[in-house]
mmCIF file with all atom_site columns, C-alpha atoms in Angstrom:
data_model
loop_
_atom_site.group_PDB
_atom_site.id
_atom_site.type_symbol
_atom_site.label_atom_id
_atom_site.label_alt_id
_atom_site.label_comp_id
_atom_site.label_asym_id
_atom_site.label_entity_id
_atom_site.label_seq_id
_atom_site.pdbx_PDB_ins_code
_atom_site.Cartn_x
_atom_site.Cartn_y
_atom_site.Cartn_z
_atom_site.occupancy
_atom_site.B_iso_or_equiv
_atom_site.pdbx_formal_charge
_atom_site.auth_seq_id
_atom_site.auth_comp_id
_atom_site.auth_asym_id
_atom_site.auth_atom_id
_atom_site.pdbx_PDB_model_num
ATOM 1   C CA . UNK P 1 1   ? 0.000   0.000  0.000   1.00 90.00 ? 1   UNK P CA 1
ATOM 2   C CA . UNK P 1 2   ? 0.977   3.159  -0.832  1.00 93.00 ? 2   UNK P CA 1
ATOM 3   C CA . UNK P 1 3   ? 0.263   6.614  1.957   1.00 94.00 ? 3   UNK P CA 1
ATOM 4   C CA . UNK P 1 4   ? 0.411   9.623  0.459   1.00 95.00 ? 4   UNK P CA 1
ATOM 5   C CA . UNK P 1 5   ? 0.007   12.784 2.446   1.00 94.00 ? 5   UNK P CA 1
ATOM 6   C CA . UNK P 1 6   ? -1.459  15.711 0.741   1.00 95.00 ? 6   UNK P CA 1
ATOM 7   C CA . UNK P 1 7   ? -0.155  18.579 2.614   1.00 92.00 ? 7   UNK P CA 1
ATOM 8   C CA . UNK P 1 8   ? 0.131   22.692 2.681   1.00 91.00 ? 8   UNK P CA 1
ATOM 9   C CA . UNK P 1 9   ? 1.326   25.017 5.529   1.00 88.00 ? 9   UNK P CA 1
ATOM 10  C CA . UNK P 1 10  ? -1.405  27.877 3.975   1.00 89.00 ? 10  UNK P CA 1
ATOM 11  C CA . UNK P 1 11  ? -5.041  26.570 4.214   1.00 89.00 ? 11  UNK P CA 1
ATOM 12  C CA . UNK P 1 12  ? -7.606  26.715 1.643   1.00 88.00 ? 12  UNK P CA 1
ATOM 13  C CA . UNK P 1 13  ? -5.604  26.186 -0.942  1.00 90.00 ? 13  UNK P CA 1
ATOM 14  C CA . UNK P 1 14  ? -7.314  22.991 -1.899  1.00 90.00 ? 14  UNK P CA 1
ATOM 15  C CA . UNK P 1 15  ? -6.244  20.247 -0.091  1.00 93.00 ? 15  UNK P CA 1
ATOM 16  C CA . UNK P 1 16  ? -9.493  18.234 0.626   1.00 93.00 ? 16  UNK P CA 1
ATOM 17  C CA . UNK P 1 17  ? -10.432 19.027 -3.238  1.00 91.00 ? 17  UNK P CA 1
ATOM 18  C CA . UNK P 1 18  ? -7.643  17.167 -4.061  1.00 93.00 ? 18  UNK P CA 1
ATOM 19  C CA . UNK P 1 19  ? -7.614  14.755 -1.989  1.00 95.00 ? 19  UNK P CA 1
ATOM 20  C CA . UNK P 1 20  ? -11.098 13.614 -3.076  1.00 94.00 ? 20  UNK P CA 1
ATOM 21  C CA . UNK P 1 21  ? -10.584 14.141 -6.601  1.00 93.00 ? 21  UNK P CA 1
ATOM 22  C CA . UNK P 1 22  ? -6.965  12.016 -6.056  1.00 95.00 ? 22  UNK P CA 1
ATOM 23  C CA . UNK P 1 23  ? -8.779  9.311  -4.162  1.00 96.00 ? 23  UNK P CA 1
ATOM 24  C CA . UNK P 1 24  ? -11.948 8.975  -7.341  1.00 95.00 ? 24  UNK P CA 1
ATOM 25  C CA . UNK P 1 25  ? -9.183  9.196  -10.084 1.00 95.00 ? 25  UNK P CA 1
ATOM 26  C CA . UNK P 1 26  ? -6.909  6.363  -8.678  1.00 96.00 ? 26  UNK P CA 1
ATOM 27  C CA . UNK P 1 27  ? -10.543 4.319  -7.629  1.00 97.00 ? 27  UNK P CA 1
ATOM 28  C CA . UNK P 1 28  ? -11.780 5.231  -11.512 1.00 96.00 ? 28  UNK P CA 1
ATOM 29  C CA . UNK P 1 29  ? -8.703  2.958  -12.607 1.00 96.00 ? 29  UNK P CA 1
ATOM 30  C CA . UNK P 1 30  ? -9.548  0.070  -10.724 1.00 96.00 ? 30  UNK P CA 1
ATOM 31  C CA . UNK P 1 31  ? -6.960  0.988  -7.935  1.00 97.00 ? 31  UNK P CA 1
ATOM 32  C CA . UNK P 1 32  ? -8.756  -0.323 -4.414  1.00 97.00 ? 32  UNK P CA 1
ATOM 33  C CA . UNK P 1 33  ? -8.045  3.014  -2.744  1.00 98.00 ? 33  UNK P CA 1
ATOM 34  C CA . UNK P 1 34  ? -8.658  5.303  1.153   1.00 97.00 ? 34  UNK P CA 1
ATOM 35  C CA . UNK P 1 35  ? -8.853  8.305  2.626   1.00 97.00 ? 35  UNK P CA 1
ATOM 36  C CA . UNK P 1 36  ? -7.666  8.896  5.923   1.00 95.00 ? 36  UNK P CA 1
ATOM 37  C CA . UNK P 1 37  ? -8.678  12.506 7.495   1.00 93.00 ? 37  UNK P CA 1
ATOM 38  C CA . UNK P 1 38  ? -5.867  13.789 8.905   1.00 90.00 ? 38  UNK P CA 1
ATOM 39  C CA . UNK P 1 39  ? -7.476  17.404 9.305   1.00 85.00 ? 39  UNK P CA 1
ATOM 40  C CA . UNK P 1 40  ? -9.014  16.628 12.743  1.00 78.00 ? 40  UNK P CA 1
ATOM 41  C CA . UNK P 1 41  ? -10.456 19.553 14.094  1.00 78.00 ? 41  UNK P CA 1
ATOM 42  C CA . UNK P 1 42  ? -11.572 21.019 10.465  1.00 82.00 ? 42  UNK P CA 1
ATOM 43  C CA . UNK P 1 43  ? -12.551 17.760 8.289   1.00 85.00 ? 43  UNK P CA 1
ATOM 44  C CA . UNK P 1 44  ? -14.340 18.681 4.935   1.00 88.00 ? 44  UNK P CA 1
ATOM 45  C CA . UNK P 1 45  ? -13.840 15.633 3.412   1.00 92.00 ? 45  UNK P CA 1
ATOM 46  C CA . UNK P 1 46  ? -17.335 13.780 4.189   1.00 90.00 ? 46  UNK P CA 1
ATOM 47  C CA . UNK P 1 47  ? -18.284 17.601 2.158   1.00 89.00 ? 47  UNK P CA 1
ATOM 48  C CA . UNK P 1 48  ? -16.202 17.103 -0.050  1.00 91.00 ? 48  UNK P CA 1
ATOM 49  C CA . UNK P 1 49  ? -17.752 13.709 -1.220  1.00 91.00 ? 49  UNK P CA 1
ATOM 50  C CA . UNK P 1 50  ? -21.135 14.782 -0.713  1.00 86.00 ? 50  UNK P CA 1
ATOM 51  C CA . UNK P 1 51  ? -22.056 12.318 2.226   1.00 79.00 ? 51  UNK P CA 1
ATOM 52  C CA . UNK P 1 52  ? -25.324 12.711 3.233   1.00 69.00 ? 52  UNK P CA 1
ATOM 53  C CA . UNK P 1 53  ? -24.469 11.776 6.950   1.00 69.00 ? 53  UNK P CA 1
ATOM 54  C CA . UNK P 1 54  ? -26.040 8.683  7.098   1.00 78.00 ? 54  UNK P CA 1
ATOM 55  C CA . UNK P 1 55  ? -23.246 5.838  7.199   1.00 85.00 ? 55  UNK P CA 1
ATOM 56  C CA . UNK P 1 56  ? -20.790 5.757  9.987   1.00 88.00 ? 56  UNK P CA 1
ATOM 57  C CA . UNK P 1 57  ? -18.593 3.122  11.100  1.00 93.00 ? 57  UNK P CA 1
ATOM 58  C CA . UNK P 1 58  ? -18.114 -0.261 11.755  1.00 93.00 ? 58  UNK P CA 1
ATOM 59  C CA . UNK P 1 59  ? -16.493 -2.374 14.207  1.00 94.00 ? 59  UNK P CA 1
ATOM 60  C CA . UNK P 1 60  ? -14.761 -5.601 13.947  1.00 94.00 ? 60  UNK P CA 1
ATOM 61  C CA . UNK P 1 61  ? -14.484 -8.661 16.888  1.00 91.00 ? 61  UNK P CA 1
ATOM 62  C CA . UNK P 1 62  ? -11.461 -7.170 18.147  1.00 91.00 ? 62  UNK P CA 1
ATOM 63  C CA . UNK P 1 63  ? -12.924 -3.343 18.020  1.00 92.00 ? 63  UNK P CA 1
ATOM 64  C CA . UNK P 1 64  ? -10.887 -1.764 14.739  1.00 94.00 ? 64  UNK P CA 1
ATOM 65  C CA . UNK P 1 65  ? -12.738 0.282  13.148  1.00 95.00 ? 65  UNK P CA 1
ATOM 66  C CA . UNK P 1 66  ? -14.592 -0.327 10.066  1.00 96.00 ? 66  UNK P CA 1
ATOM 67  C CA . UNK P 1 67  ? -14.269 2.414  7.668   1.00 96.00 ? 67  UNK P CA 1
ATOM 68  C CA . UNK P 1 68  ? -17.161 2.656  5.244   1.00 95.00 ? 68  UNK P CA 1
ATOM 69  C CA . UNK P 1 69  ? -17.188 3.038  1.487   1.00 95.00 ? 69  UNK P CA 1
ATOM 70  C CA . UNK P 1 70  ? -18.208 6.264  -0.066  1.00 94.00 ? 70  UNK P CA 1
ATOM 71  C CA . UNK P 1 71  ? -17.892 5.937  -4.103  1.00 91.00 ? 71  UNK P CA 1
ATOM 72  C CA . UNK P 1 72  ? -15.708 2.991  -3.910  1.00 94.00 ? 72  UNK P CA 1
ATOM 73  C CA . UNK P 1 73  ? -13.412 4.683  -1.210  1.00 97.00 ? 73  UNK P CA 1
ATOM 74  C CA . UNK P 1 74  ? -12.990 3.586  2.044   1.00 97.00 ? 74  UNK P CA 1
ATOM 75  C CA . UNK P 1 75  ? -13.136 6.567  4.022   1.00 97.00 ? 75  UNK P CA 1
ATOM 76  C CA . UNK P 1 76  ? -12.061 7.486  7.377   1.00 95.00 ? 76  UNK P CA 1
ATOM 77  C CA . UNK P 1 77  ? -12.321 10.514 9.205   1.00 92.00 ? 77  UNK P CA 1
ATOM 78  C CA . UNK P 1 78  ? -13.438 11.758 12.890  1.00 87.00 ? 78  UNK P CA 1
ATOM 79  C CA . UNK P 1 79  ? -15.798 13.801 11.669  1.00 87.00 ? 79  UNK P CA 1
ATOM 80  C CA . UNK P 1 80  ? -18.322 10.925 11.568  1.00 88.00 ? 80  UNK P CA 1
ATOM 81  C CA . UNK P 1 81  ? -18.435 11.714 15.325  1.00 85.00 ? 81  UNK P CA 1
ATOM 82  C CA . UNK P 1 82  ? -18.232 15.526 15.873  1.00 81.00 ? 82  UNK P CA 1
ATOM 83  C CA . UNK P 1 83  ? -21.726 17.423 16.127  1.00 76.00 ? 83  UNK P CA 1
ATOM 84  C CA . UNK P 1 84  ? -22.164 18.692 12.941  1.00 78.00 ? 84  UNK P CA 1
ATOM 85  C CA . UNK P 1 85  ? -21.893 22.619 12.599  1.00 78.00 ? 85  UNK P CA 1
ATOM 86  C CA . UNK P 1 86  ? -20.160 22.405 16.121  1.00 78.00 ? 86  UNK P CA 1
ATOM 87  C CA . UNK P 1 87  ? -16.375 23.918 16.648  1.00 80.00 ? 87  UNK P CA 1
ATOM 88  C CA . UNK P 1 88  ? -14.217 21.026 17.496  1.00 80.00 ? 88  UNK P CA 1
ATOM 89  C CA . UNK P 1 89  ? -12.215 22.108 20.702  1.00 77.00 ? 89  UNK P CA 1
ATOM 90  C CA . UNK P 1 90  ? -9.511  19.276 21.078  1.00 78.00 ? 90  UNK P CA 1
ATOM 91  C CA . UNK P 1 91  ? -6.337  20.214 22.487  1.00 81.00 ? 91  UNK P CA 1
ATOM 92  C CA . UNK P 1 92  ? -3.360  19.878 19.949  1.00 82.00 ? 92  UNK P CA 1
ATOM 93  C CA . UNK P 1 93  ? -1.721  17.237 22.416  1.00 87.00 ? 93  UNK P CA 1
ATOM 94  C CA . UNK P 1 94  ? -5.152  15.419 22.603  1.00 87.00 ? 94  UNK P CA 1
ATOM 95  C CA . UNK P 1 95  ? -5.053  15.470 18.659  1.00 84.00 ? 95  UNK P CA 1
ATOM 96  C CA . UNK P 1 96  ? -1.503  14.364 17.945  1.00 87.00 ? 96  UNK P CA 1
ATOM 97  C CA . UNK P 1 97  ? -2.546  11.378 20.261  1.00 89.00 ? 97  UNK P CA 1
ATOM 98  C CA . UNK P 1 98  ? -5.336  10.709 18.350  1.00 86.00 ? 98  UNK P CA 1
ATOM 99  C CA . UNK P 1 99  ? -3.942  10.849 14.746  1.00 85.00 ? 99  UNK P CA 1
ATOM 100 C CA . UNK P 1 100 ? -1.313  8.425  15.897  1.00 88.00 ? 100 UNK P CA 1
ATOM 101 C CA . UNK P 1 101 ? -3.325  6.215  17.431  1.00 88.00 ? 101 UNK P CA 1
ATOM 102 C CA . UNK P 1 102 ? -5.292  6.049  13.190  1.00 88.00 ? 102 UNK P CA 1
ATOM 103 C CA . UNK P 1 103 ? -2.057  5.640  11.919  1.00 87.00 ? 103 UNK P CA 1
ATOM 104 C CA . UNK P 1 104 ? -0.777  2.488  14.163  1.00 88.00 ? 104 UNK P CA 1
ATOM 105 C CA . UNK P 1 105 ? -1.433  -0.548 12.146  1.00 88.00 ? 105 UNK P CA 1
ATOM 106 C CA . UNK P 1 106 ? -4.650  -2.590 13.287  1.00 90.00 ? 106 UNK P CA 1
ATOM 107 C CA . UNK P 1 107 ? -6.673  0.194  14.552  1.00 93.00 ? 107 UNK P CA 1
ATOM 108 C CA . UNK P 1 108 ? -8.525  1.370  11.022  1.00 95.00 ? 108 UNK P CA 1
ATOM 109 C CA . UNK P 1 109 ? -9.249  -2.251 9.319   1.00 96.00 ? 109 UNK P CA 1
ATOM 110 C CA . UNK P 1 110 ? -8.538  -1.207 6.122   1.00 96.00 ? 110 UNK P CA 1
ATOM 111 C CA . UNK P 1 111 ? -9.170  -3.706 3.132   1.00 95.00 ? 111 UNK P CA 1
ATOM 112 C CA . UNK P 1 112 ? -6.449  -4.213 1.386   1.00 95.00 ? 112 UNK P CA 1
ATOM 113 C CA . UNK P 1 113 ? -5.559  -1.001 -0.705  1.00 96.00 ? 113 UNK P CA 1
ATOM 114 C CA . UNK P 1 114 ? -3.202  -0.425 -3.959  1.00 97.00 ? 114 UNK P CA 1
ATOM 115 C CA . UNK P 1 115 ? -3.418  3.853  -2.086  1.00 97.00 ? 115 UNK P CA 1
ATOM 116 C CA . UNK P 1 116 ? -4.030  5.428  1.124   1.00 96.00 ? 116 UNK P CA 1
ATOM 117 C CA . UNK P 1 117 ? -4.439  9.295  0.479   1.00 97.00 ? 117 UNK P CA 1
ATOM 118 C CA . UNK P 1 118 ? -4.143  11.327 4.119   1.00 95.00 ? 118 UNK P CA 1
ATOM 119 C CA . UNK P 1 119 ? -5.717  14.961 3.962   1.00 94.00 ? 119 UNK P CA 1
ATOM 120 C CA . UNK P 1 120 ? -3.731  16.925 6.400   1.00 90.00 ? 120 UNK P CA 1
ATOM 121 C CA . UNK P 1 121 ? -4.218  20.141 8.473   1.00 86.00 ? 121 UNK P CA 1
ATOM 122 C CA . UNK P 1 122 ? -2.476  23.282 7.820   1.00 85.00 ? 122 UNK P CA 1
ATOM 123 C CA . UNK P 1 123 ? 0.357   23.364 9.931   1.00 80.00 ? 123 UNK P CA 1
ATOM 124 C CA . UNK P 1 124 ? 4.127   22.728 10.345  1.00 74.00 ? 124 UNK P CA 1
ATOM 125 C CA . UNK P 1 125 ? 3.888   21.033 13.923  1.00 76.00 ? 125 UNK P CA 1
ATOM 126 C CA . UNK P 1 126 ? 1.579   19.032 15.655  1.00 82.00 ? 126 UNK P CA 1
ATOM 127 C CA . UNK P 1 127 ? -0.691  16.565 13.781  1.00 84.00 ? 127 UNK P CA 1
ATOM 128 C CA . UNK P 1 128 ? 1.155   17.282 10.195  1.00 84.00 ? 128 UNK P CA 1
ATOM 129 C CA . UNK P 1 129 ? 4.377   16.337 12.256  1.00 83.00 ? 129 UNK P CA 1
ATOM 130 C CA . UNK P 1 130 ? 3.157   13.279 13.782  1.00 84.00 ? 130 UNK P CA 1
ATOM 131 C CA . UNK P 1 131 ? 1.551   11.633 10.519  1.00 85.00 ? 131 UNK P CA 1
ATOM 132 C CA . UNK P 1 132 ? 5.351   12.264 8.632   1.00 83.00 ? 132 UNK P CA 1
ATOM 133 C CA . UNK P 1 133 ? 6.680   10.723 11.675  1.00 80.00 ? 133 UNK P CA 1
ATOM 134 C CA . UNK P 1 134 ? 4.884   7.632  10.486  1.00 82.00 ? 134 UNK P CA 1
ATOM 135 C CA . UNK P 1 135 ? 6.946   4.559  8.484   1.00 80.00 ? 135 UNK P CA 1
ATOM 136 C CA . UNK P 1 136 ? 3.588   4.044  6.756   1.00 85.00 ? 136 UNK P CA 1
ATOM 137 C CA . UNK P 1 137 ? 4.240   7.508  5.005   1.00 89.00 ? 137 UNK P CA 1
ATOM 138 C CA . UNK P 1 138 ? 5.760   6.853  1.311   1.00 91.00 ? 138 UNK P CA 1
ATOM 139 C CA . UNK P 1 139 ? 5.405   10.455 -0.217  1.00 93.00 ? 139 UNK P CA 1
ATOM 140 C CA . UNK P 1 140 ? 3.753   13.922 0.030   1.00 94.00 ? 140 UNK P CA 1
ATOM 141 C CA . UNK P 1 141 ? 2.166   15.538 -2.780  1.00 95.00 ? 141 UNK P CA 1
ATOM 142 C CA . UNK P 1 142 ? 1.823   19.634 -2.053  1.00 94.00 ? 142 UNK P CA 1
ATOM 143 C CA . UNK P 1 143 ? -0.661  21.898 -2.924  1.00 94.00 ? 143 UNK P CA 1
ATOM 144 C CA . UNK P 1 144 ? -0.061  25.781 -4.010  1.00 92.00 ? 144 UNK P CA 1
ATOM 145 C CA . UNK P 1 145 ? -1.991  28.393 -5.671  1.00 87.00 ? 145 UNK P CA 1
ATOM 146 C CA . UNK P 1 146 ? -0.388  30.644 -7.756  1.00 83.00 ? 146 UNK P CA 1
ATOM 147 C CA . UNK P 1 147 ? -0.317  33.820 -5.201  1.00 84.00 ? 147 UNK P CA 1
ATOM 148 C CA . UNK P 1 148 ? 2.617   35.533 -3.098  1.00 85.00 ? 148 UNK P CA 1
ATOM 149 C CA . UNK P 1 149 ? 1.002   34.044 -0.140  1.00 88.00 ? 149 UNK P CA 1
ATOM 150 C CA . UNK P 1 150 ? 0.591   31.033 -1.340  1.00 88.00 ? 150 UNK P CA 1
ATOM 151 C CA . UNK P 1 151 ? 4.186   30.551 -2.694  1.00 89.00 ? 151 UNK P CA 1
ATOM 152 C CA . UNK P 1 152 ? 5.775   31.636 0.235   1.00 90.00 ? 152 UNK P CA 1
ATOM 153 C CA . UNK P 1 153 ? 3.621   28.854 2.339   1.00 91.00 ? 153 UNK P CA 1
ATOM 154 C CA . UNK P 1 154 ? 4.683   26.520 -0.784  1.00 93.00 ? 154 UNK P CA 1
ATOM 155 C CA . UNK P 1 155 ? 8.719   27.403 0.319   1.00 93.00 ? 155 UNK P CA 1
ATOM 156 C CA . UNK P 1 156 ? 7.860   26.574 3.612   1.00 92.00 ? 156 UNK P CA 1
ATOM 157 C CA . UNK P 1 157 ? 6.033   22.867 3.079   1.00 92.00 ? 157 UNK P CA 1
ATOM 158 C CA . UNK P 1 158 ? 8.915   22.295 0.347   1.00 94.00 ? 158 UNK P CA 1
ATOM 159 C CA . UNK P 1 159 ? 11.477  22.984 3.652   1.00 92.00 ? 159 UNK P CA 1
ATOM 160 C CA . UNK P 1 160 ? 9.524   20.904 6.178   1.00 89.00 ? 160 UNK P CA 1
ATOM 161 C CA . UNK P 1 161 ? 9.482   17.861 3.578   1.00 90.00 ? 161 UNK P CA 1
ATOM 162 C CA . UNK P 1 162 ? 13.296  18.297 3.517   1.00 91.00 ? 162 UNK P CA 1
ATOM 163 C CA . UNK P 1 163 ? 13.551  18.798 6.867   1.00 87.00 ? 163 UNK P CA 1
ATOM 164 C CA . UNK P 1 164 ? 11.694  15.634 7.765   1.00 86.00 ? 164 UNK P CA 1
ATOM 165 C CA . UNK P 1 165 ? 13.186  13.840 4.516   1.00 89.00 ? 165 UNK P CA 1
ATOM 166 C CA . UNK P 1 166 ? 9.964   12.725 3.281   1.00 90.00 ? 166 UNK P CA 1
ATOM 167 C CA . UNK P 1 167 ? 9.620   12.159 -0.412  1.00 94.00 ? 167 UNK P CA 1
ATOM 168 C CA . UNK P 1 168 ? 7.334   14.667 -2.243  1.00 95.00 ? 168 UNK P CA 1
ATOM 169 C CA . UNK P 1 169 ? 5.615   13.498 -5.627  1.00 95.00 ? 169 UNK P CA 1
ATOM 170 C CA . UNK P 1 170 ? 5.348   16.604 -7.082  1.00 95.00 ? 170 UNK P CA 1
ATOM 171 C CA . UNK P 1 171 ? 3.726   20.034 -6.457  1.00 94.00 ? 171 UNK P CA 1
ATOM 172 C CA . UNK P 1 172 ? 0.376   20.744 -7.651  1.00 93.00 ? 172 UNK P CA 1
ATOM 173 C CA . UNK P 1 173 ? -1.076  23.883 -9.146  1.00 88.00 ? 173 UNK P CA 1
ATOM 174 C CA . UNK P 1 174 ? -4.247  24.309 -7.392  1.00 87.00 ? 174 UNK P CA 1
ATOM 175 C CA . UNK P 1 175 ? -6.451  27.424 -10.234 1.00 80.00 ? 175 UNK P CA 1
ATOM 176 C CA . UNK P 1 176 ? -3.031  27.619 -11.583 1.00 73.00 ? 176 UNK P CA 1
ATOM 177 C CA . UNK P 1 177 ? -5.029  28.026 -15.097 1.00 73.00 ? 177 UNK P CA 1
ATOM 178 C CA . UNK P 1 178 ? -7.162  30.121 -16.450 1.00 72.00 ? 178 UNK P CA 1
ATOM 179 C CA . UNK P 1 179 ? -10.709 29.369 -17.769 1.00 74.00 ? 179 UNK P CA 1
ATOM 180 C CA . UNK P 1 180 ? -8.567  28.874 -21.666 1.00 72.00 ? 180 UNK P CA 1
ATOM 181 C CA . UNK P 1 181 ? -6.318  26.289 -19.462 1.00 69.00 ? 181 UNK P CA 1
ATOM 182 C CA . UNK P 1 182 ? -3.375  29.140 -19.684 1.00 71.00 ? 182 UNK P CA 1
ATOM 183 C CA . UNK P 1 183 ? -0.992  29.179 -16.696 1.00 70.00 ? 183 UNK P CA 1
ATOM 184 C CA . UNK P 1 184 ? -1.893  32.066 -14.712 1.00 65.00 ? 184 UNK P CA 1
ATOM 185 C CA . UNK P 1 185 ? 1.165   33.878 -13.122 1.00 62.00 ? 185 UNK P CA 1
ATOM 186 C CA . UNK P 1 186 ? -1.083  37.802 -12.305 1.00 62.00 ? 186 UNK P CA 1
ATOM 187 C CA . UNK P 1 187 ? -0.672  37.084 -7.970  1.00 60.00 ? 187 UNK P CA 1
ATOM 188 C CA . UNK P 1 188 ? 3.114   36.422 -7.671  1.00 65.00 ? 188 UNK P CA 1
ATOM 189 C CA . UNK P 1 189 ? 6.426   37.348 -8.841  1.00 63.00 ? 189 UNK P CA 1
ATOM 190 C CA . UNK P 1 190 ? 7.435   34.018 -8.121  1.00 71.00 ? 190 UNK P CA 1
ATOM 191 C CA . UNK P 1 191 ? 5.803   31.330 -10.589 1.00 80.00 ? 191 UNK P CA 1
ATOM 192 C CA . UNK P 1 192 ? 5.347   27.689 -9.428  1.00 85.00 ? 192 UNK P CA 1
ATOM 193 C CA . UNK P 1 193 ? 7.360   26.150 -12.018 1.00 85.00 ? 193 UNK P CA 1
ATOM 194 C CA . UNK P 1 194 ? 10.833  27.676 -11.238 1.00 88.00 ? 194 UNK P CA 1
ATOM 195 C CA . UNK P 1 195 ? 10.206  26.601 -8.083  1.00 90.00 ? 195 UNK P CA 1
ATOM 196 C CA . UNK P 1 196 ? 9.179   22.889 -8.771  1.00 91.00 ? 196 UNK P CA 1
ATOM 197 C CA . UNK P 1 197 ? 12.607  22.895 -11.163 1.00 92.00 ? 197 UNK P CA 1
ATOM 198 C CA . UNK P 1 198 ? 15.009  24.095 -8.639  1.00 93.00 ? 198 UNK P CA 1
ATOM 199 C CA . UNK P 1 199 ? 13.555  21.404 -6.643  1.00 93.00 ? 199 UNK P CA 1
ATOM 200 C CA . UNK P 1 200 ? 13.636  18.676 -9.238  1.00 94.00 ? 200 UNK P CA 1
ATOM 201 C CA . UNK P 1 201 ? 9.680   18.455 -8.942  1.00 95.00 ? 201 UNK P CA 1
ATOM 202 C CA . UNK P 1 202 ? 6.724   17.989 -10.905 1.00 94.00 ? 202 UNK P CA 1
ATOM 203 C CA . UNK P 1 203 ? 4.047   20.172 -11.289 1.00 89.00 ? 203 UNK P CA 1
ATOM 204 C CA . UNK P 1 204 ? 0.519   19.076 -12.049 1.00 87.00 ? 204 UNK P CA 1
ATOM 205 C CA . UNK P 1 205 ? -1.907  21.596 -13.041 1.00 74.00 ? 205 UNK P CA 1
ATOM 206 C CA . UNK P 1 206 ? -5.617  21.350 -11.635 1.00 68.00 ? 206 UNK P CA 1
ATOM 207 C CA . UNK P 1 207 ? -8.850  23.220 -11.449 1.00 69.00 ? 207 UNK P CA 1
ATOM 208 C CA . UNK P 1 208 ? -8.823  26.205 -13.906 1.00 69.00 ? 208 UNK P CA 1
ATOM 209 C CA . UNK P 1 209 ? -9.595  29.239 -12.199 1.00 61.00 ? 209 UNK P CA 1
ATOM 210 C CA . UNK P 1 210 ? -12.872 30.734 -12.955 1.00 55.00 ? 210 UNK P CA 1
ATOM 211 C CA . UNK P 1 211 ? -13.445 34.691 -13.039 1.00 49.00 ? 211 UNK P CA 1
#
């Protein structure tokens, strides 16, 4: 099984959108594939696949969890228990604990997947620290937009990746096109692509941007 983390130190730069649309690509080609919600205090992803709040999970004989299929994705995340519209108020020690308790082997019974994609809060510490921390962990793919505030976050993640020595797959341009699927480069001096070379990276381009 492959785990790959999608991760960003800026939020709402599209994370959970790609997860999801990561996780129904790799199931359209007949890969058995999960999603793990990493994002524990701010989970979109049951959103982002349009779950209508009526499944939850199982439990197995020796209590792992179940997770349940949503599209042909086994899905995890702890939002299936938080009140819905209700802040989540977790301490961050509380919430590393947590995360690494989904990430020890045996505690999610997963089928057996061909990918594991891990949504992942925005932050350098903490949760997005624990889950690189795991040997489970075989690559990060990052998410940018193409704006000064989002390169400069994208500079960051690349540094915390290197830091940690995880592999990254590649860097994707989240509205790094325009509606006539034209790179956009109007928000920042800086465009993704010299980046992604001086780091030896891909960059995949998703999600035009729409005026």
């Amino acid at each position: 099984m492959r785990v790959v983390l999608i991760s960003a130190l800026k939020g709402g730069v599209g994370k959970t959108t790609i997860t999801v649309g990561l996780a129904r690509a790799l199931a359209r080609k007949g890969l058995t594939t999960g999603i793990l919600d990493l994002d524990y205090r701010n989970s979109e992803v049951l959103i982002a696949l349009k779950s209508d709040g009526n499944i939850s999970p199982g439990r197995t004989r020796d209590d792992a969890i179940v997770p349940p299929v949503i599209d042909d994705i086994s899905v995890f995340s702890m939002a299936f228990f938080w009140p819905k519209n209700k802040a989540v108020t977790v301490s961050d020690s509380d919430a590393v604990e947590d995360v690494k308790q989904l990430m020890t082997p045996g505690v999610i019974a997963w089928p057996e997947l061909d990918w594991l994609v891990c949504d992942s809060p925005p932050t350098s510490a903490g949760v997005t620290v624990a889950a690189l921390a795991s040997p489970d962990i075989t690559g990060v793919l990052t998410i940018t937009q193409p704006s000064s505030l989002s390169i400069a976050a994208l500079l960051r993640t690349l540094d915390l990746f290197s830091e940690q020595q995880v592999p990254v797959y590649g860097i994707v341009s989240n509205q790094g096109l325009d509606d006539s699927w034209v790179r956009r480069y109007d928000l920042t001096d800086r465009d993704v692509e010299t980046i992604a070379q001086e780091h030896c990276l891909p960059v995949f381009q998703a999600i035009p941007h729409s005026n």
